């Protein structure tokens, strides 16, 4: 627990007020217990003491009821043991329990607030597409959509908000380390977390 651990993207951009200091201690005990229980049950079903990172999506879906709309965006490599800490590259395919706690806590937090995330995501997609609301069919696949800079410009115009293009671009790129000029469902959820809309534990 005392060794230095490289933070993943999700930890760097979301819920900084929660994970600011002693990260493990700021994860509520009930969340840690829930994650431990799920981990143990999954290991029992697989008859193993370790879990391979390729099974992470299945673990969260079957044991913790995390929906595909969130699991689609996770990177299983974020859960693996660091290669520098091992002498075998094969060990990097094994879940690091500490990382599992950090990433799992974030997923559970987002899942607990999924209705709020959906509400704002549907509202933005409907607005930029000139609709009062999305249809039921559109809502089912809404998590696959993206918001681009032009969409944000249009949104600001409709809301009569004079926001500089550079500021809007920062809103998009800061969440993904400047890798792309668009925002997906998970990016948006993390933005809501950082701005406090999803609250804190």
CSV table of N, CA and C in Angstrom, one decimal, residues 57-199:
chain,number,residue,atom,x,y,z
A,57,UNK,N,-14.6,-6.9,-17.0
A,57,UNK,CA,-16.0,-6.5,-17.4
A,57,UNK,C,-17.0,-7.5,-16.9
A,58,UNK,N,-16.7,-8.8,-17.0
A,58,UNK,CA,-17.7,-9.8,-16.6
A,58,UNK,C,-17.9,-9.8,-15.1
A,59,UNK,N,-16.8,-9.5,-14.3
A,59,UNK,CA,-17.0,-9.4,-12.9
A,59,UNK,C,-17.9,-8.2,-12.5
A,60,UNK,N,-17.7,-7.1,-13.1
A,60,UNK,CA,-18.5,-5.9,-12.8
A,60,UNK,C,-19.9,-6.1,-13.2
A,61,UNK,N,-20.1,-6.8,-14.3
A,61,UNK,CA,-21.5,-7.0,-14.8
A,61,UNK,C,-22.3,-8.0,-14.0
A,62,UNK,N,-21.6,-9.1,-13.7
A,62,UNK,CA,-22.4,-10.2,-13.0
A,62,UNK,C,-22.5,-10.0,-11.5
A,63,UNK,N,-21.4,-9.5,-10.9
A,63,UNK,CA,-21.4,-9.4,-9.5
A,63,UNK,C,-21.8,-8.0,-8.9
A,64,UNK,N,-21.6,-7.0,-9.7
A,64,UNK,CA,-21.9,-5.6,-9.3
A,64,UNK,C,-23.0,-4.9,-10.1
A,65,UNK,N,-23.5,-5.5,-11.1
A,65,UNK,CA,-24.6,-5.0,-11.9
A,65,UNK,C,-24.2,-3.6,-12.6
A,66,UNK,N,-23.0,-3.5,-12.9
A,66,UNK,CA,-22.6,-2.3,-13.7
A,66,UNK,C,-23.0,-2.5,-15.1
A,67,UNK,N,-23.7,-1.5,-15.7
A,67,UNK,CA,-24.2,-1.7,-17.1
A,67,UNK,C,-23.1,-1.6,-18.2
A,68,UNK,N,-23.5,-2.1,-19.3
A,68,UNK,CA,-22.6,-2.0,-20.5
A,68,UNK,C,-22.2,-0.6,-20.9
A,69,UNK,N,-23.2,0.3,-20.6
A,69,UNK,CA,-22.9,1.7,-21.0
A,69,UNK,C,-21.7,2.3,-20.3
A,70,UNK,N,-21.3,1.8,-19.2
A,70,UNK,CA,-20.1,2.2,-18.5
A,70,UNK,C,-19.0,1.3,-18.8
A,71,UNK,N,-19.2,0.0,-18.8
A,71,UNK,CA,-18.2,-1.0,-19.1
A,71,UNK,C,-17.5,-0.9,-20.4
A,72,UNK,N,-18.3,-0.4,-21.4
A,72,UNK,CA,-17.8,-0.1,-22.7
A,72,UNK,C,-16.6,0.7,-22.7
A,73,UNK,N,-16.5,1.6,-21.8
A,73,UNK,CA,-15.4,2.6,-21.8
A,73,UNK,C,-14.2,2.3,-20.9
A,74,UNK,N,-14.2,1.2,-20.2
A,74,UNK,CA,-13.1,0.9,-19.3
A,74,UNK,C,-12.0,0.3,-20.1
A,75,UNK,N,-10.8,0.5,-19.6
A,75,UNK,CA,-9.6,-0.1,-20.1
A,75,UNK,C,-9.1,-1.1,-19.1
A,76,UNK,N,-9.2,-2.4,-19.5
A,76,UNK,CA,-8.8,-3.4,-18.5
A,76,UNK,C,-7.3,-3.4,-18.1
A,77,UNK,N,-6.5,-2.7,-18.9
A,77,UNK,CA,-5.1,-2.6,-18.6
A,77,UNK,C,-4.9,-1.7,-17.3
A,78,UNK,N,-5.9,-0.8,-17.0
A,78,UNK,CA,-5.8,0.0,-15.8
A,78,UNK,C,-5.9,-0.8,-14.6
A,79,UNK,N,-6.4,-2.1,-14.7
A,79,UNK,CA,-6.5,-2.9,-13.5
A,79,UNK,C,-5.4,-3.9,-13.3
A,80,UNK,N,-4.4,-4.0,-14.3
A,80,UNK,CA,-3.4,-4.9,-14.2
A,80,UNK,C,-2.2,-4.5,-13.4
A,81,UNK,N,-1.4,-5.5,-12.9
A,81,UNK,CA,-0.2,-5.2,-12.2
A,81,UNK,C,0.8,-4.5,-13.1
A,82,UNK,N,1.6,-3.6,-12.5
A,82,UNK,CA,2.6,-2.9,-13.2
A,82,UNK,C,3.8,-3.8,-13.6
A,83,UNK,N,4.2,-3.8,-14.8
A,83,UNK,CA,5.2,-4.7,-15.3
A,83,UNK,C,6.6,-4.4,-14.6
A,84,UNK,N,6.8,-3.2,-14.2
A,84,UNK,CA,8.1,-2.8,-13.6
A,84,UNK,C,8.2,-3.5,-12.2
A,85,UNK,N,7.1,-3.9,-11.7
A,85,UNK,CA,7.2,-4.4,-10.3
A,85,UNK,C,7.3,-6.0,-10.4
A,86,UNK,N,7.3,-6.5,-11.5
A,86,UNK,CA,7.4,-8.0,-11.7
A,86,UNK,C,8.5,-8.4,-12.6
A,87,UNK,N,8.9,-9.6,-12.5
A,87,UNK,CA,9.9,-10.2,-13.4
A,87,UNK,C,9.3,-10.9,-14.6
A,88,UNK,N,8.0,-11.1,-14.6
A,88,UNK,CA,7.3,-11.8,-15.6
A,88,UNK,C,6.2,-10.9,-16.2
A,89,UNK,N,6.2,-10.8,-17.6
A,89,UNK,CA,5.2,-10.0,-18.2
A,89,UNK,C,3.8,-10.6,-18.1
A,90,UNK,N,3.7,-11.9,-17.8
A,90,UNK,CA,2.5,-12.6,-17.6
A,90,UNK,C,1.7,-12.0,-16.4
A,91,UNK,N,2.4,-11.6,-15.4
A,91,UNK,CA,1.8,-11.1,-14.2
A,91,UNK,C,1.0,-9.8,-14.5
A,92,UNK,N,1.4,-9.1,-15.5
A,92,UNK,CA,0.7,-7.9,-15.9
A,92,UNK,C,-0.8,-8.1,-16.3
A,93,UNK,N,-1.1,-9.4,-16.5
A,93,UNK,CA,-2.4,-9.8,-16.9
A,93,UNK,C,-3.3,-10.1,-15.7
A,94,UNK,N,-2.7,-10.0,-14.5
A,94,UNK,CA,-3.4,-10.3,-13.3
A,94,UNK,C,-3.9,-9.0,-12.6
A,95,UNK,N,-5.1,-9.0,-12.1
A,95,UNK,CA,-5.7,-7.9,-11.5
A,95,UNK,C,-4.9,-7.5,-10.3
A,96,UNK,N,-4.5,-6.2,-10.2
A,96,UNK,CA,-3.9,-5.6,-9.0
A,96,UNK,C,-5.1,-5.2,-8.1
A,97,UNK,N,-5.2,-5.8,-6.9
A,97,UNK,CA,-6.4,-5.5,-6.1
A,97,UNK,C,-6.5,-4.1,-5.7
A,98,UNK,N,-5.4,-3.4,-5.5
A,98,UNK,CA,-5.5,-2.0,-5.1
A,98,UNK,C,-6.1,-1.1,-6.2
A,99,UNK,N,-5.6,-1.4,-7.5
A,99,UNK,CA,-6.2,-0.7,-8.6
A,99,UNK,C,-7.7,-1.1,-8.8
A,100,UNK,N,-8.0,-2.3,-8.5
A,100,UNK,CA,-9.4,-2.8,-8.6
A,100,UNK,C,-10.3,-2.0,-7.7
A,101,UNK,N,-9.7,-1.7,-6.5
A,101,UNK,CA,-10.5,-0.9,-5.5
A,101,UNK,C,-10.7,0.5,-6.0
A,102,UNK,N,-9.6,1.2,-6.5
A,102,UNK,CA,-9.8,2.6,-7.0
A,102,UNK,C,-10.7,2.7,-8.2
A,103,UNK,N,-10.5,1.8,-9.2
A,103,UNK,CA,-11.3,1.9,-10.4
A,103,UNK,C,-12.7,1.4,-10.2
A,104,UNK,N,-12.8,0.4,-9.3
A,104,UNK,CA,-14.1,-0.1,-9.0
A,104,UNK,C,-15.0,0.9,-8.2
A,105,UNK,N,-14.4,1.6,-7.3
A,105,UNK,CA,-15.1,2.6,-6.5
A,105,UNK,C,-15.6,3.7,-7.5
A,106,UNK,N,-14.8,4.1,-8.4
A,106,UNK,CA,-15.3,5.1,-9.4
A,106,UNK,C,-16.5,4.6,-10.2
A,107,UNK,N,-16.4,3.3,-10.7
A,107,UNK,CA,-17.5,2.7,-11.5
A,107,UNK,C,-18.7,2.6,-10.7
A,108,UNK,N,-18.6,2.2,-9.4
A,108,UNK,CA,-19.8,2.1,-8.6
A,108,UNK,C,-20.4,3.5,-8.3
A,109,UNK,N,-19.6,4.5,-8.1
A,109,UNK,CA,-20.1,5.8,-7.9
A,109,UNK,C,-20.9,6.3,-9.1
A,110,UNK,N,-20.3,6.1,-10.3
A,110,UNK,CA,-21.0,6.5,-11.5
A,110,UNK,C,-22.2,5.7,-11.7
A,111,UNK,N,-22.2,4.4,-11.4
A,111,UNK,CA,-23.4,3.6,-11.6
A,111,UNK,C,-24.5,4.0,-10.6
A,112,UNK,N,-24.1,4.5,-9.4
A,112,UNK,CA,-25.1,4.9,-8.5
A,112,UNK,C,-25.8,6.2,-8.9
A,113,UNK,N,-25.1,7.0,-9.8
A,113,UNK,CA,-25.7,8.2,-10.3
A,113,UNK,C,-26.0,8.2,-11.7
A,114,UNK,N,-26.2,7.0,-12.3
A,114,UNK,CA,-26.4,6.8,-13.7
A,114,UNK,C,-27.7,7.5,-14.2
A,115,UNK,N,-28.7,7.6,-13.4
A,115,UNK,CA,-29.9,8.3,-13.8
A,115,UNK,C,-29.7,9.8,-14.1
A,116,UNK,N,-28.8,10.4,-13.2
A,116,UNK,CA,-28.5,11.8,-13.3
A,116,UNK,C,-27.6,12.0,-14.6
A,117,UNK,N,-26.7,11.1,-14.8
A,117,UNK,CA,-25.8,11.2,-16.0
A,117,UNK,C,-26.6,11.1,-17.2
A,118,UNK,N,-27.5,10.1,-17.3
A,118,UNK,CA,-28.4,9.9,-18.4
A,118,UNK,C,-29.3,11.2,-18.7
A,119,UNK,N,-29.8,11.7,-17.6
A,119,UNK,CA,-30.7,12.9,-17.8
A,119,UNK,C,-30.0,14.0,-18.5
A,120,UNK,N,-28.8,14.4,-18.1
A,120,UNK,CA,-28.1,15.5,-18.7
A,120,UNK,C,-27.6,15.1,-20.1
A,121,UNK,N,-27.1,13.9,-20.2
A,121,UNK,CA,-26.6,13.4,-21.5
A,121,UNK,C,-27.8,13.5,-22.6
A,122,UNK,N,-28.9,12.9,-22.2
A,122,UNK,CA,-30.1,13.0,-23.1
A,122,UNK,C,-30.5,14.4,-23.5
A,123,UNK,N,-30.5,15.2,-22.5
A,123,UNK,CA,-30.9,16.6,-22.7
A,123,UNK,C,-30.0,17.3,-23.6
A,124,UNK,N,-28.7,17.1,-23.5
A,124,UNK,CA,-27.7,17.8,-24.4
A,124,UNK,C,-27.8,17.2,-25.8
A,125,UNK,N,-27.9,15.9,-25.9
A,125,UNK,CA,-28.1,15.3,-27.3
A,125,UNK,C,-29.3,15.8,-28.0
A,126,UNK,N,-30.4,15.9,-27.2
A,126,UNK,CA,-31.7,16.4,-27.8
A,126,UNK,C,-31.6,17.8,-28.2
A,127,UNK,N,-30.9,18.6,-27.4
A,127,UNK,CA,-30.8,20.1,-27.7
A,127,UNK,C,-30.0,20.3,-29.0
A,128,UNK,N,-28.8,19.6,-29.1
A,128,UNK,CA,-27.9,19.9,-30.2
A,128,UNK,C,-28.5,19.3,-31.5
A,129,UNK,N,-29.5,18.4,-31.4
A,129,UNK,CA,-30.2,17.8,-32.5
A,129,UNK,C,-31.5,18.5,-32.8
A,130,UNK,N,-31.8,19.6,-32.1
A,130,UNK,CA,-33.0,20.3,-32.3
A,130,UNK,C,-34.3,19.6,-31.9
A,131,UNK,N,-34.2,18.8,-30.9
A,131,UNK,CA,-35.4,18.1,-30.4
A,131,UNK,C,-35.7,18.4,-29.0
A,132,UNK,N,-37.0,18.2,-28.6
A,132,UNK,CA,-37.4,18.5,-27.2
A,132,UNK,C,-36.9,17.4,-26.3
A,133,UNK,N,-36.9,16.2,-26.9
A,133,UNK,CA,-36.4,15.0,-26.1
A,133,UNK,C,-36.0,13.9,-27.1
A,134,UNK,N,-35.2,12.9,-26.6
A,134,UNK,CA,-34.9,11.8,-27.4
A,134,UNK,C,-36.0,10.7,-27.3
A,135,UNK,N,-36.1,10.0,-28.4
A,135,UNK,CA,-37.1,8.9,-28.4
A,135,UNK,C,-36.5,7.7,-27.5
A,136,UNK,N,-37.4,6.8,-27.2
A,136,UNK,CA,-37.0,5.6,-26.4
A,136,UNK,C,-35.9,4.9,-27.1
A,137,UNK,N,-36.0,4.7,-28.4
A,137,UNK,CA,-34.9,4.0,-29.2
A,137,UNK,C,-33.6,4.8,-29.2
A,138,UNK,N,-33.7,6.1,-29.3
A,138,UNK,CA,-32.5,6.9,-29.3
A,138,UNK,C,-31.8,6.9,-27.9
A,139,UNK,N,-32.6,6.8,-26.8
A,139,UNK,CA,-32.0,6.7,-25.5
A,139,UNK,C,-31.2,5.4,-25.3
A,140,UNK,N,-31.7,4.3,-25.9
A,140,UNK,CA,-31.0,3.1,-25.7
A,140,UNK,C,-29.6,3.1,-26.3
A,141,UNK,N,-29.3,3.9,-27.3
A,141,UNK,CA,-28.0,3.9,-27.9
A,141,UNK,C,-27.3,5.2,-27.7
A,142,UNK,N,-27.9,6.1,-26.8
A,142,UNK,CA,-27.3,7.4,-26.6
A,142,UNK,C,-25.9,7.4,-26.1
A,143,UNK,N,-25.6,6.3,-25.3
A,143,UNK,CA,-24.2,6.3,-24.7
A,143,UNK,C,-23.1,6.1,-25.8
A,144,UNK,N,-23.5,5.7,-27.0
A,144,UNK,CA,-22.6,5.5,-28.1
A,144,UNK,C,-22.3,6.8,-28.8
A,145,UNK,N,-23.1,7.8,-28.5
A,145,UNK,CA,-22.9,9.1,-29.3
A,145,UNK,C,-21.7,9.9,-28.7
A,146,UNK,N,-21.3,10.9,-29.5
A,146,UNK,CA,-20.2,11.8,-29.1
A,146,UNK,C,-20.7,13.3,-29.2
A,147,UNK,N,-20.1,14.1,-28.4
A,147,UNK,CA,-20.3,15.5,-28.5
A,147,UNK,C,-19.0,16.2,-29.0
A,148,UNK,N,-19.2,16.9,-30.1
A,148,UNK,CA,-18.0,17.6,-30.7
A,148,UNK,C,-18.1,19.1,-30.4
A,149,UNK,N,-17.0,19.8,-30.7
A,149,UNK,CA,-16.9,21.2,-30.5
A,149,UNK,C,-18.0,22.0,-31.1
A,150,UNK,N,-18.4,21.6,-32.3
A,150,UNK,CA,-19.5,22.3,-33.0
A,150,UNK,C,-20.8,22.1,-32.3
A,151,UNK,N,-21.0,20.9,-31.6
A,151,UNK,CA,-22.2,20.7,-30.8
A,151,UNK,C,-22.2,21.6,-29.7
A,152,UNK,N,-21.1,21.8,-29.0
A,152,UNK,CA,-21.0,22.8,-27.9
A,152,UNK,C,-21.3,24.2,-28.3
A,153,UNK,N,-20.8,24.6,-29.4
A,153,UNK,CA,-21.0,25.9,-29.9
A,153,UNK,C,-22.5,26.1,-30.2
A,154,UNK,N,-23.1,25.1,-30.8
A,154,UNK,CA,-24.6,25.2,-31.0
A,154,UNK,C,-25.4,25.3,-29.7
A,155,UNK,N,-24.9,24.5,-28.8
A,155,UNK,CA,-25.6,24.5,-27.5
A,155,UNK,C,-25.5,25.8,-26.8
A,156,UNK,N,-24.4,26.5,-26.8
A,156,UNK,CA,-24.2,27.8,-26.2
A,156,UNK,C,-25.0,28.8,-26.9
A,157,UNK,N,-25.1,28.7,-28.3
A,157,UNK,CA,-26.0,29.7,-29.0
A,157,UNK,C,-27.4,29.5,-28.6
A,158,UNK,N,-27.9,28.3,-28.5
A,158,UNK,CA,-29.3,28.1,-28.1
A,158,UNK,C,-29.6,28.5,-26.7
A,159,UNK,N,-28.6,28.4,-25.8
A,159,UNK,CA,-28.7,28.8,-24.4
A,159,UNK,C,-28.4,30.3,-24.3
A,160,UNK,N,-28.0,30.9,-25.4
A,160,UNK,CA,-27.6,32.4,-25.4
A,160,UNK,C,-26.5,32.6,-24.4
A,161,UNK,N,-25.5,31.7,-24.4
A,161,UNK,CA,-24.3,31.8,-23.6
A,161,UNK,C,-23.1,32.2,-24.5
A,162,UNK,N,-22.4,33.3,-24.2
A,162,UNK,CA,-21.3,33.7,-24.9
A,162,UNK,C,-20.0,33.1,-24.3
A,163,UNK,N,-19.7,31.9,-24.8
A,163,UNK,CA,-18.5,31.2,-24.2
A,163,UNK,C,-17.5,31.1,-25.3
A,164,UNK,N,-16.2,31.6,-25.1
A,164,UNK,CA,-15.2,31.5,-26.1
A,164,UNK,C,-14.9,30.1,-26.6
A,165,UNK,N,-14.6,29.9,-27.9
A,165,UNK,CA,-14.3,28.6,-28.4
A,165,UNK,C,-13.2,27.9,-27.7
A,166,UNK,N,-12.2,28.7,-27.3
A,166,UNK,CA,-11.0,28.1,-26.6
A,166,UNK,C,-11.5,27.4,-25.3
A,167,UNK,N,-12.4,28.1,-24.6
A,167,UNK,CA,-12.9,27.5,-23.3
A,167,UNK,C,-13.7,26.2,-23.6
A,168,UNK,N,-14.5,26.2,-24.6
A,168,UNK,CA,-15.3,25.0,-24.9
A,168,UNK,C,-14.4,23.9,-25.3
A,169,UNK,N,-13.3,24.2,-26.1
A,169,UNK,CA,-12.4,23.2,-26.5
A,169,UNK,C,-11.7,22.6,-25.2
A,170,UNK,N,-11.3,23.5,-24.3
A,170,UNK,CA,-10.7,23.0,-23.0
A,170,UNK,C,-11.6,22.1,-22.3
A,171,UNK,N,-12.9,22.4,-22.3
A,171,UNK,CA,-13.9,21.5,-21.6
A,171,UNK,C,-13.9,20.1,-22.1
A,172,UNK,N,-13.6,20.0,-23.4
A,172,UNK,CA,-13.6,18.7,-24.1
A,172,UNK,C,-12.2,18.0,-23.9
A,173,UNK,N,-11.1,18.7,-24.2
A,173,UNK,CA,-9.8,18.1,-24.2
A,173,UNK,C,-9.2,17.8,-22.8
A,174,UNK,N,-9.6,18.6,-21.8
A,174,UNK,CA,-9.0,18.4,-20.5
A,174,UNK,C,-9.4,17.1,-19.9
A,175,UNK,N,-10.5,16.5,-20.3
A,175,UNK,CA,-11.0,15.3,-19.8
A,175,UNK,C,-10.3,14.1,-20.4
A,176,UNK,N,-9.7,14.3,-21.6
A,176,UNK,CA,-9.0,13.1,-22.2
A,176,UNK,C,-7.6,13.5,-22.6
A,177,UNK,N,-7.0,14.3,-21.8
A,177,UNK,CA,-5.6,14.7,-21.9
A,177,UNK,C,-5.2,15.2,-23.3
A,178,UNK,N,-6.2,15.9,-24.0
A,178,UNK,CA,-6.0,16.5,-25.3
A,178,UNK,C,-5.8,15.5,-26.4
A,179,UNK,N,-6.2,14.3,-26.2
A,179,UNK,CA,-6.1,13.3,-27.2
A,179,UNK,C,-7.1,13.4,-28.4
A,180,UNK,N,-8.2,14.0,-28.1
A,180,UNK,CA,-9.3,14.2,-29.1
A,180,UNK,C,-10.2,15.4,-28.8
A,181,UNK,N,-10.8,15.9,-29.9
A,181,UNK,CA,-11.6,17.1,-29.8
A,181,UNK,C,-13.1,16.7,-29.7
A,182,UNK,N,-13.4,15.6,-29.0
A,182,UNK,CA,-14.8,15.3,-28.8
A,182,UNK,C,-14.9,14.6,-27.4
A,183,UNK,N,-16.1,14.4,-27.0
A,183,UNK,CA,-16.4,13.9,-25.7
A,183,UNK,C,-17.4,12.7,-25.8
A,184,UNK,N,-17.1,11.6,-25.1
A,184,UNK,CA,-18.1,10.5,-25.1
A,184,UNK,C,-18.8,10.5,-23.8
A,185,UNK,N,-19.6,9.5,-23.7
A,185,UNK,CA,-20.5,9.3,-22.5
A,185,UNK,C,-19.7,9.3,-21.2
A,186,UNK,N,-18.7,8.5,-21.2
A,186,UNK,CA,-17.8,8.4,-20.0
A,186,UNK,C,-17.1,9.7,-19.7
A,187,UNK,N,-16.6,10.4,-20.7
A,187,UNK,CA,-16.0,11.7,-20.5
A,187,UNK,C,-16.9,12.6,-19.8
A,188,UNK,N,-18.2,12.6,-20.3
A,188,UNK,CA,-19.2,13.5,-19.8
A,188,UNK,C,-19.5,13.2,-18.4
A,189,UNK,N,-19.6,11.9,-18.0
A,189,UNK,CA,-19.9,11.5,-16.7
A,189,UNK,C,-18.8,12.0,-15.7
A,190,UNK,N,-17.5,11.9,-16.2
A,190,UNK,CA,-16.4,12.4,-15.3
A,190,UNK,C,-16.5,13.9,-15.2
A,191,UNK,N,-16.9,14.6,-16.2
A,191,UNK,CA,-17.0,16.0,-16.1
A,191,UNK,C,-18.1,16.4,-15.0
A,192,UNK,N,-19.2,15.7,-15.0
A,192,UNK,CA,-20.2,15.9,-14.0
A,192,UNK,C,-19.7,15.6,-12.6
A,193,UNK,N,-18.8,14.6,-12.5
A,193,UNK,CA,-18.2,14.3,-11.2
A,193,UNK,C,-17.3,15.4,-10.8
A,194,UNK,N,-16.5,15.9,-11.7
A,194,UNK,CA,-15.6,17.0,-11.3
A,194,UNK,C,-16.3,18.2,-10.9
A,195,UNK,N,-17.4,18.5,-11.6
A,195,UNK,CA,-18.1,19.8,-11.3
A,195,UNK,C,-19.0,19.7,-10.1
A,196,UNK,N,-19.1,18.5,-9.5
A,196,UNK,CA,-19.8,18.4,-8.2
A,196,UNK,C,-21.3,18.0,-8.4
A,197,UNK,N,-21.7,17.9,-9.7
A,197,UNK,CA,-23.2,17.6,-9.9
A,197,UNK,C,-23.5,16.2,-9.4
A,198,UNK,N,-22.6,15.3,-9.4
A,198,UNK,CA,-22.9,13.9,-8.8
A,198,UNK,C,-22.7,13.8,-7.3
A,199,UNK,N,-22.3,15.0,-6.7
A,199,UNK,CA,-22.1,15.0,-5.3
A,199,UNK,C,-20.9,14.2,-4.8
